[in-house]
CSV table of C-alpha atoms in Angstrom, one decimal:
chain,number,residue,atom,x,y,z
A,1,MET,CA,33.8,-6.2,25.8
A,2,GLU,CA,33.2,-6.6,29.6
A,3,SER,CA,30.4,-9.1,30.3
A,4,LYS,CA,28.6,-6.5,32.5
A,5,LYS,CA,28.5,-3.9,29.7
A,6,LYS,CA,27.5,-6.6,27.2
A,7,GLU,CA,24.6,-7.6,29.4
A,8,GLU,CA,23.5,-4.0,29.7
A,9,ILE,CA,23.4,-3.5,26.0
A,10,VAL,CA,21.6,-6.8,25.4
A,11,ASN,CA,19.0,-5.9,28.0
A,12,ASP,CA,18.5,-2.5,26.5
A,13,LEU,CA,17.9,-3.8,23.0
A,14,THR,CA,15.6,-6.6,24.3
A,15,ILE,CA,13.4,-4.1,26.2
A,16,PHE,CA,13.3,-1.9,23.1
A,17,CYS,CA,12.1,-4.6,20.7
A,18,LYS,CA,9.3,-5.6,23.1
A,19,GLY,CA,8.3,-2.0,23.9
A,20,LYS,CA,5.5,-1.3,21.4
A,21,GLU,CA,2.9,-0.9,24.1
A,22,TYR,CA,5.2,1.1,26.4
A,23,TYR,CA,6.1,3.6,23.6
A,24,SER,CA,2.4,3.9,22.8
A,25,ILE,CA,1.6,4.7,26.5
A,26,ILE,CA,4.2,7.4,26.8
A,27,GLY,CA,3.3,8.9,23.4
A,28,LYS,CA,6.7,8.5,21.7
A,29,ALA,CA,7.5,6.9,18.4
A,30,TRP,CA,8.8,3.4,18.7
A,31,LYS,CA,12.3,4.2,17.7
A,32,ARG,CA,15.7,4.6,19.3
A,33,GLU,CA,18.8,6.5,18.5
A,34,CYS,CA,22.3,5.2,19.5
A,35,LEU,CA,25.7,6.8,19.2
A,36,LEU,CA,28.4,4.2,18.8
A,37,HIS,CA,31.9,5.6,19.3
A,38,SER,CA,35.4,4.0,19.6
A,39,PRO,CA,38.9,4.1,18.1
A,40,ALA,CA,39.2,2.6,14.6
A,41,GLY,CA,39.3,-1.1,14.4
A,42,THR,CA,37.6,-1.7,17.8
A,43,GLY,CA,34.5,-3.4,16.4
A,44,LYS,CA,31.8,-0.8,15.5
A,45,SER,CA,30.7,-2.8,12.5
A,46,SER,CA,30.8,-6.1,14.3
A,47,MET,CA,28.7,-4.5,17.1
A,48,ILE,CA,26.0,-3.4,14.6
A,49,ALA,CA,26.0,-6.9,13.1
A,50,ALA,CA,25.6,-8.4,16.5
A,51,MET,CA,22.7,-6.1,17.3
A,52,ALA,CA,21.0,-7.0,14.1
A,53,ASN,CA,21.5,-10.8,14.8
A,54,LEU,CA,20.1,-10.4,18.3
A,55,LEU,CA,17.0,-8.6,17.2
A,56,ASN,CA,16.6,-10.3,13.8
A,57,TYR,CA,16.6,-6.8,12.2
A,58,ASP,CA,17.6,-5.8,8.7
A,59,ILE,CA,20.5,-3.3,8.3
A,60,TYR,CA,20.3,-0.2,6.1
A,61,ASP,CA,23.6,1.6,5.6
A,62,VAL,CA,23.0,5.3,4.6
A,63,GLU,CA,26.0,7.1,3.0
A,64,LEU,CA,25.2,10.7,3.8
A,65,THR,CA,28.0,12.2,1.7
A,66,SER,CA,26.2,10.9,-1.4
A,67,VAL,CA,22.8,12.4,-0.3
A,68,LYS,CA,22.2,15.8,-1.9
A,69,ASP,CA,19.7,17.2,0.6
A,70,ASN,CA,17.4,16.5,3.5
A,71,THR,CA,14.5,15.8,1.1
A,72,GLU,CA,16.5,13.0,-0.6
A,73,LEU,CA,17.5,11.6,2.8
A,74,ARG,CA,13.8,11.6,4.0
A,75,LYS,CA,12.9,9.7,0.8
A,76,LEU,CA,15.5,7.1,1.5
A,77,LEU,CA,14.4,6.6,5.0
A,78,THR,CA,10.7,6.1,4.0
A,79,GLN,CA,11.9,3.1,1.9
A,80,THR,CA,13.2,1.3,5.0
A,81,THR,CA,11.1,-1.4,6.6
A,82,ARG,CA,10.0,-2.2,10.1
A,83,LYS,CA,12.4,-4.1,12.3
A,84,SER,CA,15.5,-2.5,10.8
A,85,ILE,CA,18.7,-0.8,11.9
A,86,ILE,CA,19.6,2.4,10.0
A,87,VAL,CA,23.3,3.0,10.1
A,88,ILE,CA,24.8,6.4,9.6
A,89,GLU,CA,28.6,6.0,9.7
A,90,ASP,CA,31.2,8.6,10.6
A,91,ILE,CA,28.7,11.3,11.6
A,92,ASP,CA,31.7,13.6,12.4
A,93,CYS,CA,32.5,13.7,8.7
A,94,TRP,CA,28.9,14.5,7.8
A,95,LEU,CA,29.0,17.5,10.2
A,96,ASP,CA,32.5,18.6,9.2
A,97,LEU,CA,31.1,21.2,6.8
A,98,PRO,CA,33.2,23.1,4.3
A,99,GLY,CA,32.0,26.4,5.7
A,100,GLN,CA,32.9,25.4,9.2
A,101,ARG,CA,36.4,24.3,8.2
A,102,LYS,CA,37.0,27.5,6.2
A,103,LYS,CA,35.8,29.6,9.2
A,104,LYS,CA,38.1,27.8,11.6
A,105,LYS,CA,41.1,28.0,9.2
A,106,GLU,CA,40.6,31.8,8.7
A,107,LYS,CA,40.2,32.3,12.4
A,108,GLU,CA,43.5,30.6,13.1
A,109,GLU,CA,45.3,32.6,10.4
A,110,GLU,CA,43.9,35.8,11.8
A,111,GLU,CA,45.1,35.0,15.3
A,112,LYS,CA,48.6,34.5,14.0
A,113,GLU,CA,48.6,37.8,12.2
A,114,THR,CA,47.2,40.0,15.0
A,115,LYS,CA,45.8,39.6,18.5
A,116,VAL,CA,43.4,42.6,18.0
A,117,LYS,CA,41.0,42.5,15.1
A,118,LEU,CA,40.5,46.1,14.0
A,119,ILE,CA,38.6,45.7,10.7
A,120,PRO,CA,36.2,42.8,10.2
A,121,LYS,CA,36.4,41.0,6.9
A,122,LYS,CA,33.6,41.7,4.4
A,123,GLY,CA,31.1,38.9,4.2
A,124,LYS,CA,32.3,37.2,7.4
A,125,GLU,CA,29.0,37.8,9.3
A,126,SER,CA,26.9,36.3,6.5
A,127,GLU,CA,29.2,33.3,6.2
A,128,SER,CA,29.0,32.6,9.9
A,129,LYS,CA,25.3,32.9,9.8
A,130,GLU,CA,25.1,30.4,6.9
A,131,SER,CA,27.3,27.9,8.6
A,132,ASN,CA,25.3,28.1,11.9
A,133,VAL,CA,22.0,27.7,10.0
A,134,THR,CA,23.4,24.6,8.2
A,135,VAL,CA,24.4,22.9,11.4
A,136,SER,CA,21.1,23.8,13.1
A,137,GLY,CA,19.2,22.5,10.1
A,138,ARG,CA,21.0,19.1,10.4
A,139,LEU,CA,20.3,18.9,14.2
A,140,ASN,CA,16.6,19.8,13.7
A,141,PHE,CA,16.3,17.4,10.8
A,142,ILE,CA,17.8,14.5,12.8
A,143,ASN,CA,15.3,15.2,15.6
A,144,GLY,CA,12.4,15.1,13.2
A,145,LEU,CA,13.5,12.5,10.6
A,146,TRP,CA,11.8,9.7,12.5
A,147,SER,CA,8.4,11.1,11.6
A,148,ALA,CA,9.0,10.1,8.0
A,149,CYS,CA,10.3,6.6,8.4
A,150,GLY,CA,7.8,4.6,10.4
A,151,GLU,CA,8.2,2.7,13.7
A,152,GLU,CA,10.2,-0.2,15.2
A,153,ARG,CA,13.6,1.1,14.0
A,154,LEU,CA,17.0,1.7,15.5
A,155,ILE,CA,19.2,4.4,14.1
A,156,VAL,CA,22.9,4.0,14.9
A,157,PHE,CA,25.3,6.9,14.4
A,158,THR,CA,29.0,5.9,14.5
A,159,THR,CA,32.1,8.0,14.9
A,160,THR,CA,35.8,7.5,15.6
A,161,TYR,CA,36.2,11.1,16.9
A,162,VAL,CA,33.4,11.8,19.4
A,163,GLY,CA,35.3,14.9,20.6
A,164,LYS,CA,34.6,16.5,17.2
A,165,LEU,CA,30.9,16.4,17.6
A,166,ASP,CA,28.8,19.3,18.7
A,167,PRO,CA,27.7,18.7,22.4
A,168,ALA,CA,24.1,19.6,21.3
A,169,LEU,CA,24.1,16.8,18.8
A,170,ILE,CA,25.2,14.0,21.2
A,171,ARG,CA,23.2,15.2,24.3
A,172,ARG,CA,20.9,12.5,25.5
A,173,GLY,CA,17.3,13.5,24.8
A,174,ARG,CA,18.3,15.8,22.0
A,175,THR,CA,19.2,13.2,19.4
A,176,MET,CA,20.9,10.3,21.0
A,177,ASP,CA,19.0,8.0,23.5
A,178,LYS,CA,22.0,5.9,24.3
A,179,HIS,CA,25.8,6.1,24.0
A,180,ILE,CA,27.9,2.9,23.5
A,181,GLU,CA,31.7,3.2,23.8
A,182,LEU,CA,33.9,0.5,22.5
A,183,SER,CA,37.5,0.4,23.7
A,184,TYR,CA,40.8,-1.3,22.9
A,185,CYS,CA,41.1,-5.0,23.6
A,186,CYS,CA,41.3,-5.9,27.3
A,187,PHE,CA,42.5,-9.3,28.6
A,188,GLY,CA,38.9,-10.5,29.1
A,189,ALA,CA,38.0,-9.7,25.5
A,190,LEU,CA,41.2,-11.4,24.3
A,191,LYS,CA,40.2,-14.6,26.1
A,192,VAL,CA,36.8,-14.5,24.3
A,193,LEU,CA,38.6,-14.1,21.0
A,194,ALA,CA,40.9,-17.0,21.8
A,195,LYS,CA,37.8,-19.1,22.6
A,196,ASN,CA,36.2,-18.1,19.3
A,197,TYR,CA,39.2,-18.5,17.1
A,198,LEU,CA,41.2,-21.3,18.8
A,199,ASP,CA,38.5,-22.9,21.0
A,200,ILE,CA,40.6,-22.6,24.1
A,201,ASP,CA,39.6,-21.4,27.6
A,202,SER,CA,43.1,-21.2,29.1
A,203,HIS,CA,46.7,-21.6,28.0
A,204,TYR,CA,50.1,-21.3,29.7
A,205,LEU,CA,51.0,-18.3,27.5
A,206,PHE,CA,48.0,-16.3,28.7
A,207,PRO,CA,49.9,-14.7,31.7
A,208,THR,CA,52.6,-13.5,29.3
A,209,ILE,CA,50.0,-12.0,26.9
A,210,GLU,CA,48.2,-10.3,29.8
A,211,ARG,CA,51.5,-8.7,30.9
A,212,LEU,CA,52.4,-7.5,27.4
A,213,LEU,CA,48.9,-6.3,26.4
A,214,VAL,CA,49.0,-2.7,25.2
A,215,GLU,CA,46.4,-0.5,23.4
A,216,THR,CA,45.5,-3.0,20.7
A,217,THR,CA,42.3,-3.4,18.7
A,218,PRO,CA,40.3,-6.6,18.6
A,219,ALA,CA,40.8,-6.7,14.9
A,220,ASP,CA,44.6,-6.8,15.3
A,221,ILE,CA,44.4,-9.5,18.0
A,222,ALA,CA,42.1,-11.6,15.8
A,223,GLU,CA,44.6,-11.4,12.9
A,224,HIS,CA,47.2,-13.2,15.0
A,225,LEU,CA,44.8,-15.8,16.3
A,226,MET,CA,44.1,-17.1,12.8
A,227,PRO,CA,46.3,-20.2,12.1
A,228,LYS,CA,48.6,-19.5,9.2
A,229,SER,CA,50.4,-22.8,8.8
A,230,ASN,CA,49.9,-26.5,9.5
A,231,THR,CA,51.4,-27.4,12.9
A,232,ASP,CA,50.7,-29.9,15.5
A,233,ASP,CA,49.9,-27.2,18.0
A,234,PRO,CA,48.2,-24.3,16.2
A,235,GLU,CA,47.0,-22.7,19.4
A,236,THR,CA,50.5,-22.3,20.8
A,237,ALA,CA,51.8,-21.1,17.4
A,238,CYS,CA,49.1,-18.4,17.2
A,239,LEU,CA,49.7,-17.2,20.7
A,240,GLU,CA,53.4,-17.1,20.2
A,241,ASP,CA,52.8,-15.0,17.0
A,242,LEU,CA,50.6,-12.7,19.1
A,243,ILE,CA,53.3,-12.4,21.8
A,244,GLY,CA,55.9,-11.4,19.2
A,245,ALA,CA,53.5,-8.7,17.9
A,246,LEU,CA,52.8,-7.4,21.4
A,247,GLU,CA,56.5,-7.3,22.2
A,248,THR,CA,57.2,-5.3,19.1
A,249,ALA,CA,54.3,-2.9,19.8
A,250,LYS,CA,55.5,-2.4,23.4
A,251,GLU,CA,59.1,-1.6,22.2
A,252,GLU,CA,57.8,0.8,19.6
A,253,GLU,CA,55.7,2.5,22.3
A,254,ARG,CA,58.8,2.8,24.6
A,255,VAL,CA,60.9,4.3,21.8
A,256,LYS,CA,58.1,6.7,21.0
A,257,VAL,CA,57.8,7.9,24.6
A,258,GLU,CA,61.6,8.3,24.9
A,259,LYS,CA,61.7,10.3,21.7
A,260,GLU,CA,58.8,12.6,22.8
A,261,ALA,CA,60.5,13.1,26.2
A,262,LYS,CA,63.8,14.0,24.5
A,263,GLU,CA,62.1,16.4,22.1
A,264,GLU,CA,60.4,18.1,25.0
A,265,GLU,CA,63.6,18.4,26.9
A,266,GLU,CA,65.4,19.9,23.9
A,267,LYS,CA,62.5,22.3,23.4
A,268,LEU,CA,62.8,23.5,27.0
A,269,GLU,CA,66.6,23.9,26.7
A,270,ALA,CA,66.2,26.0,23.6
A,271,GLU,CA,63.6,28.2,25.3
A,272,ASN,CA,65.8,28.7,28.3
A,273,GLU,CA,68.8,29.5,26.1
A,274,ALA,CA,66.7,32.1,24.2
A,275,LYS,CA,65.6,33.7,27.5
A,276,GLU,CA,69.1,33.8,28.8
A,277,LYS,CA,70.3,35.4,25.5
A,278,GLU,CA,67.6,38.0,25.7
A,279,ALA,CA,68.5,38.8,29.3
A,280,ARG,CA,72.2,39.3,28.4
A,281,GLN,CA,71.2,41.5,25.5
A,282,ALA,CA,69.0,43.6,27.8
A,283,LEU,CA,71.8,44.0,30.3
A,284,GLY,CA,74.4,44.5,27.7
């Protein structure tokens, strides 16, 4: 993570944990909601652990798929303590309701069958209403759940697919006070990992790694920075191993791009041939 972004997050958390009087003055509960989103393997769990270590808070991991209803969830939340982080992972899965999936699938099938819908399906209106009520109920419950679980708490929602979430859910002021986005490993983050795993600040192989660096998660980078054999120079061995992995990834990406370009070209050729054939038949 970039140092500026890291500093911003640390300052935000520090202000929050010292904000009892401020929240009392403005008349808001001393709680804060955060949306943590990033590709898989980019450190969401590590970020939450770092937040807990910074604030000296406990972590409660709530598995919503195993919670039967809102009443049970409220009961769970009331059992959490002050100075805690309540984690709700993969919120996109929680809101990916069966009714919503069924509704979307049926809509896609109908669009394939006909462009004009003459006769509405029986029960469609009631099913749509039920799905909308369910989603609305979740949004309203998230907004009000803090009233049941005390103060001095952070609630962190995580997702890998932020684009799947309803804009109403992630709108600042509605449910989420702060958004934190984690990305793939940049060169600056790689140097931090090298320092943590190999205790080095610089190395002659760093320029090569910077040139080869592609979309790679910190978890993948860290795997190659862990010494796997006894050598006189474990730092160089690990970095060479990382370079080999990056070269392979870059070659695979090149092959993938070329394959997609070829498939697109073949598709366009097929479409042009079909159009020419239709034109000849129309003239013929």
